[in-house]
Coordinates of C-alpha atoms in Angstrom, one line a residue:
M1 CA 0.9 -0.6 -10.1
S2 CA 1.1 3.1 -10.2
A3 CA -0.6 5.5 -7.8
A4 CA -2.5 7.0 -10.8
E5 CA -3.9 3.6 -11.7
F6 CA -4.8 3.0 -8.0
E7 CA -6.6 6.4 -7.9
K8 CA -8.5 5.5 -11.1
Y9 CA -9.9 2.3 -9.7
E10 CA -10.5 4.0 -6.4
K11 CA -13.0 6.3 -8.2
L12 CA -14.4 3.5 -10.4
I13 CA -15.2 1.3 -7.5
S14 CA -16.8 4.0 -5.4
P15 CA -20.3 3.9 -6.9
L16 CA -20.3 0.1 -6.4
R17 CA -19.7 0.2 -2.6
S18 CA -23.4 0.1 -1.7
K19 CA -23.8 -3.1 -3.7
L20 CA -20.9 -5.1 -2.1
S21 CA -21.3 -7.6 0.7
I22 CA -20.0 -6.8 4.2
S23 CA -17.0 -9.1 3.7
Q24 CA -16.2 -7.5 0.3
K25 CA -16.4 -4.0 1.9
I26 CA -14.1 -5.1 4.7
E27 CA -11.6 -6.6 2.3
M28 CA -11.6 -3.6 0.0
Y29 CA -11.3 -1.2 3.0
G30 CA -8.3 -3.1 4.4
L31 CA -6.5 -3.1 1.1
W32 CA -7.3 0.5 0.5
C33 CA -5.9 1.5 3.9
V34 CA -2.6 -0.2 3.2
A35 CA -2.4 1.0 -0.4
A36 CA -3.2 4.6 0.5
R37 CA -1.7 5.0 4.0
G38 CA 0.8 2.2 4.5
K39 CA 1.2 0.2 7.7
C40 CA -1.5 0.5 10.4
T41 CA -0.4 3.2 12.8
R42 CA -3.6 3.4 14.8
R43 CA -3.9 1.9 18.3
Q44 CA -6.3 -1.0 18.7
P45 CA -9.7 0.4 19.7
F46 CA -11.9 -1.2 22.3
R47 CA -13.9 -4.1 20.9
A48 CA -17.0 -2.5 22.2
N49 CA -16.6 0.1 19.5
L50 CA -17.6 -2.3 16.8
L51 CA -17.2 0.0 13.8
E52 CA -13.8 1.4 14.7
Y53 CA -12.6 -2.1 15.8
G54 CA -13.7 -3.6 12.5
K55 CA -11.9 -0.9 10.5
W56 CA -8.8 -1.4 12.5
K57 CA -8.9 -5.2 12.1
A58 CA -9.4 -4.9 8.3
W59 CA -6.4 -2.6 8.1
K60 CA -4.2 -4.9 10.3
R61 CA -5.2 -7.9 8.2
Y62 CA -3.2 -6.6 5.2
E63 CA -0.4 -4.8 7.0
N64 CA 2.1 -7.4 5.9
L65 CA 1.7 -6.2 2.3
S66 CA 3.8 -3.3 0.9
Q67 CA 1.8 -0.3 -0.4
E68 CA 2.6 -1.5 -4.0
E69 CA 1.3 -5.0 -3.3
A70 CA -1.8 -3.6 -1.7
R71 CA -2.4 -1.4 -4.7
A72 CA -2.0 -4.3 -7.0
Q73 CA -4.5 -6.4 -5.0
F74 CA -6.9 -3.5 -4.7
I75 CA -6.8 -3.0 -8.5
A76 CA -7.2 -6.7 -9.3
K77 CA -10.1 -7.1 -6.9
S78 CA -11.7 -3.8 -8.2
K79 CA -11.5 -5.1 -11.8
A80 CA -13.1 -8.4 -10.7
L81 CA -15.9 -6.6 -8.8
L82 CA -16.6 -4.2 -11.6
K83 CA -16.8 -7.1 -14.1
S84 CA -19.1 -9.1 -11.9
H85 CA -21.4 -6.2 -11.1
S86 CA -21.3 -4.4 -14.5
S87 CA -24.8 -5.6 -15.4
K88 CA -26.2 -4.4 -12.0
L89 CA -24.9 -0.8 -12.4

């Protein structure tokens, strides 16, 4: 999947974020981080900082994927989410 296609779906999925479940948001965030930034380079935050720890954990979850694989998964999941939520937009 190309970077241009990734950017296209990044923009298409953006308005849908408020309608996603927490688990869907976490999954999409983790895939987006690897697709856009690559391997997680941040240090593990304290667990008491729930927001930052959750973001870090989501990113680490997909760190075994290459950027290309993460882009492909992000696009596939974006297409599925857009299709399932199309009547709700």
